[in-house]
């Protein structure tokens, strides 16, 4: 179903275990008011040719690019996402050596039926926000920042031994309990699998 809205843009800090790099997520924090979110994906592809045809075709997630349009990026969020620092006078300083730590990104999109589709991207590393400025003319034009990040799979495997990069759910799916979406922003969603099922 088509989406007609976007809101509740959050980030959650990541702490990595020193030896494994496995992620532990901190409490989600509101990033900014969302204007747009564009996610594009790059796949690693390979084809095995045999008997004059494609015998095996593999397509796996390689990485993604997330571009967020937001109303404003405050000093605290900019420092966390990009590695910029605030000096003694409260001025945000960006340096060429800056590099923010990866974070998890969560948001939701309103569907045409009034229900929501929820997302968590498990590991996103952002660059410096872009700024668009323009002089005021005959009409009012809003200039808002955008920030671009690289989406990658997380290091910590899920219950199936795989490395997820995204969680996505529709609140109106019949097999989704209401608590899944009502608790979406209390913590980063952790995949649950029944390991007792026999194959």
GROMACS .gro file of C-alpha atoms in nm:
model
  199
    1UNK     CA    1   0.000   0.000   0.000
    2UNK     CA    2   0.122   0.352  -0.080
    3UNK     CA    3   0.247   0.575   0.199
    4UNK     CA    4   0.133   0.935   0.245
    5UNK     CA    5   0.334   1.055   0.544
    6UNK     CA    6   0.655   1.030   0.745
    7UNK     CA    7   0.720   1.107   1.111
    8UNK     CA    8   0.876   0.996   1.440
    9UNK     CA    9   1.239   1.002   1.324
   10UNK     CA   10   1.462   0.860   1.598
   11UNK     CA   11   1.821   0.748   1.638
   12UNK     CA   12   1.971   0.509   1.892
   13UNK     CA   13   2.340   0.517   1.986
   14UNK     CA   14   2.543   0.200   1.938
   15UNK     CA   15   2.800   0.056   2.176
   16UNK     CA   16   3.021  -0.212   2.022
   17UNK     CA   17   3.172  -0.502   2.217
   18UNK     CA   18   3.553  -0.470   2.199
   19UNK     CA   19   3.630  -0.822   2.073
   20UNK     CA   20   3.326  -0.913   1.861
   21UNK     CA   21   3.199  -0.571   1.748
   22UNK     CA   22   2.848  -0.686   1.843
   23UNK     CA   23   2.610  -0.393   1.884
   24UNK     CA   24   2.420  -0.293   2.197
   25UNK     CA   25   2.167  -0.019   2.136
   26UNK     CA   26   2.101   0.272   2.369
   27UNK     CA   27   1.761   0.430   2.427
   28UNK     CA   28   1.610   0.587   2.113
   29UNK     CA   29   1.625   0.969   2.097
   30UNK     CA   30   1.429   1.196   1.863
   31UNK     CA   31   1.657   1.309   1.579
   32UNK     CA   32   1.448   1.588   1.423
   33UNK     CA   33   1.114   1.645   1.256
   34UNK     CA   34   1.116   1.437   0.940
   35UNK     CA   35   1.053   1.586   0.597
   36UNK     CA   36   1.171   1.302   0.373
   37UNK     CA   37   1.356   0.971   0.384
   38UNK     CA   38   1.504   0.811   0.074
   39UNK     CA   39   1.657   0.465   0.098
   40UNK     CA   40   1.846   0.313  -0.194
   41UNK     CA   41   2.007  -0.031  -0.182
   42UNK     CA   42   2.315  -0.176  -0.351
   43UNK     CA   43   2.333  -0.552  -0.403
   44UNK     CA   44   2.630  -0.781  -0.450
   45UNK     CA   45   2.547  -1.007  -0.743
   46UNK     CA   46   2.705  -1.319  -0.888
   47UNK     CA   47   2.594  -1.560  -1.161
   48UNK     CA   48   2.726  -1.913  -1.204
   49UNK     CA   49   2.705  -2.020  -1.568
   50UNK     CA   50   2.673  -2.390  -1.650
   51UNK     CA   51   2.536  -2.585  -1.947
   52UNK     CA   52   2.510  -2.265  -2.151
   53UNK     CA   53   2.281  -2.099  -1.898
   54UNK     CA   54   2.260  -1.937  -1.558
   55UNK     CA   55   2.271  -2.222  -1.305
   56UNK     CA   56   2.287  -2.009  -0.989
   57UNK     CA   57   2.213  -1.642  -0.931
   58UNK     CA   58   2.300  -1.486  -0.596
   59UNK     CA   59   2.187  -1.138  -0.490
   60UNK     CA   60   2.284  -1.022  -0.141
   61UNK     CA   61   2.258  -0.692   0.042
   62UNK     CA   62   2.585  -0.501   0.014
   63UNK     CA   63   2.500  -0.160   0.160
   64UNK     CA   64   2.250   0.119   0.129
   65UNK     CA   65   2.226   0.496   0.123
   66UNK     CA   66   1.981   0.681   0.347
   67UNK     CA   67   1.911   1.047   0.276
   68UNK     CA   68   1.705   1.226   0.539
   69UNK     CA   69   1.543   1.564   0.490
   70UNK     CA   70   1.476   1.721   0.831
   71UNK     CA   71   1.352   2.051   0.970
   72UNK     CA   72   1.671   2.115   1.169
   73UNK     CA   73   1.972   1.932   1.308
   74UNK     CA   74   2.061   2.068   1.650
   75UNK     CA   75   2.410   2.082   1.795
   76UNK     CA   76   2.369   1.773   2.012
   77UNK     CA   77   2.238   1.556   1.729
   78UNK     CA   78   2.496   1.691   1.481
   79UNK     CA   79   2.776   1.612   1.725
   80UNK     CA   80   2.649   1.259   1.780
   81UNK     CA   81   2.586   1.178   1.415
   82UNK     CA   82   2.885   1.350   1.251
   83UNK     CA   83   3.152   1.372   1.520
   84UNK     CA   84   3.149   1.754   1.523
   85UNK     CA   85   3.229   1.922   1.854
   86UNK     CA   86   3.097   2.223   2.044
   87UNK     CA   87   3.359   2.472   2.166
   88UNK     CA   88   3.361   2.669   2.494
   89UNK     CA   89   3.137   2.937   2.342
   90UNK     CA   90   2.867   2.691   2.232
   91UNK     CA   91   2.969   2.705   1.865
   92UNK     CA   92   2.946   2.382   1.665
   93UNK     CA   93   3.282   2.312   1.500
   94UNK     CA   94   3.313   2.067   1.209
   95UNK     CA   95   3.664   1.949   1.122
   96UNK     CA   96   3.805   1.740   0.837
   97UNK     CA   97   3.899   1.472   1.090
   98UNK     CA   98   3.541   1.434   1.214
   99UNK     CA   99   3.361   1.106   1.182
  100UNK     CA  100   3.049   1.015   1.373
  101UNK     CA  101   2.977   0.678   1.524
  102UNK     CA  102   2.719   0.447   1.365
  103UNK     CA  103   2.364   0.468   1.501
  104UNK     CA  104   2.036   0.286   1.447
  105UNK     CA  105   1.764   0.490   1.273
  106UNK     CA  106   1.391   0.442   1.329
  107UNK     CA  107   1.091   0.609   1.166
  108UNK     CA  108   0.738   0.538   1.050
  109UNK     CA  109   0.541   0.608   0.733
  110UNK     CA  110   0.165   0.663   0.730
  111UNK     CA  111  -0.022   0.450   0.479
  112UNK     CA  112  -0.328   0.554   0.278
  113UNK     CA  113  -0.554   0.353   0.513
  114UNK     CA  114  -0.438   0.556   0.816
  115UNK     CA  115  -0.220   0.279   0.961
  116UNK     CA  116   0.161   0.295   0.983
  117UNK     CA  117   0.461   0.107   0.849
  118UNK     CA  118   0.748   0.107   1.101
  119UNK     CA  119   1.122   0.082   1.027
  120UNK     CA  120   1.452   0.032   1.209
  121UNK     CA  121   1.778   0.048   1.014
  122UNK     CA  122   2.028  -0.129   1.238
  123UNK     CA  123   2.353   0.046   1.145
  124UNK     CA  124   2.386   0.384   0.971
  125UNK     CA  125   2.699   0.601   0.954
  126UNK     CA  126   2.632   0.963   0.860
  127UNK     CA  127   2.841   1.225   0.685
  128UNK     CA  128   2.828   1.603   0.723
  129UNK     CA  129   2.478   1.753   0.671
  130UNK     CA  130   2.425   1.956   0.356
  131UNK     CA  131   2.284   2.306   0.386
  132UNK     CA  132   2.077   2.492   0.129
  133UNK     CA  133   2.040   2.867   0.179
  134UNK     CA  134   1.863   3.127  -0.032
  135UNK     CA  135   1.784   3.495   0.000
  136UNK     CA  136   1.425   3.594   0.065
  137UNK     CA  137   1.246   3.702  -0.253
  138UNK     CA  138   0.882   3.770  -0.341
  139UNK     CA  139   0.768   3.445  -0.183
  140UNK     CA  140   0.875   3.246   0.119
  141UNK     CA  141   1.087   2.939   0.052
  142UNK     CA  142   1.194   2.711   0.332
  143UNK     CA  143   1.556   2.594   0.329
  144UNK     CA  144   1.613   2.279   0.530
  145UNK     CA  145   1.916   2.055   0.586
  146UNK     CA  146   1.958   1.700   0.464
  147UNK     CA  147   2.195   1.436   0.591
  148UNK     CA  148   2.317   1.127   0.411
  149UNK     CA  149   2.430   0.803   0.571
  150UNK     CA  150   2.558   0.465   0.464
  151UNK     CA  151   2.344   0.172   0.577
  152UNK     CA  152   2.524  -0.153   0.654
  153UNK     CA  153   2.435  -0.483   0.813
  154UNK     CA  154   2.493  -0.511   1.183
  155UNK     CA  155   2.775  -0.722   1.325
  156UNK     CA  156   2.559  -0.902   1.581
  157UNK     CA  157   2.376  -1.202   1.432
  158UNK     CA  158   2.008  -1.259   1.498
  159UNK     CA  159   1.852  -1.580   1.630
  160UNK     CA  160   1.889  -1.741   1.286
  161UNK     CA  161   2.261  -1.664   1.269
  162UNK     CA  162   2.209  -1.393   1.004
  163UNK     CA  163   2.313  -1.026   1.012
  164UNK     CA  164   2.006  -0.804   0.967
  165UNK     CA  165   2.023  -0.451   0.828
  166UNK     CA  166   1.655  -0.353   0.851
  167UNK     CA  167   1.338  -0.434   1.045
  168UNK     CA  168   1.003  -0.337   0.892
  169UNK     CA  169   0.645  -0.401   0.999
  170UNK     CA  170   0.292  -0.288   0.910
  171UNK     CA  171   0.079  -0.228   1.216
  172UNK     CA  172  -0.229  -0.364   1.037
  173UNK     CA  173  -0.077  -0.701   0.942
  174UNK     CA  174  -0.298  -0.970   1.098
  175UNK     CA  175  -0.009  -1.159   1.258
  176UNK     CA  176   0.145  -0.852   1.431
  177UNK     CA  177   0.064  -0.802   1.798
  178UNK     CA  178  -0.021  -0.439   1.891
  179UNK     CA  179   0.264  -0.432   2.147
  180UNK     CA  180   0.521  -0.465   1.864
  181UNK     CA  181   0.435  -0.123   1.721
  182UNK     CA  182   0.332   0.045   2.047
  183UNK     CA  183   0.680  -0.031   2.189
  184UNK     CA  184   0.865   0.050   1.862
  185UNK     CA  185   1.045   0.355   2.004
  186UNK     CA  186   1.115   0.229   2.355
  187UNK     CA  187   1.413   0.033   2.222
  188UNK     CA  188   1.558  -0.081   1.890
  189UNK     CA  189   1.357  -0.381   1.773
  190UNK     CA  190   1.539  -0.710   1.824
  191UNK     CA  191   1.435  -0.997   1.592
  192UNK     CA  192   1.274  -1.294   1.770
  193UNK     CA  193   1.282  -1.645   1.629
  194UNK     CA  194   1.146  -1.967   1.776
  195UNK     CA  195   1.459  -2.181   1.797
  196UNK     CA  196   1.260  -2.479   1.928
  197UNK     CA  197   1.085  -2.543   1.595
  198UNK     CA  198   1.191  -2.862   1.422
  199UNK     CA  199   1.288  -2.844   1.058
   0.00000   0.00000   0.00000
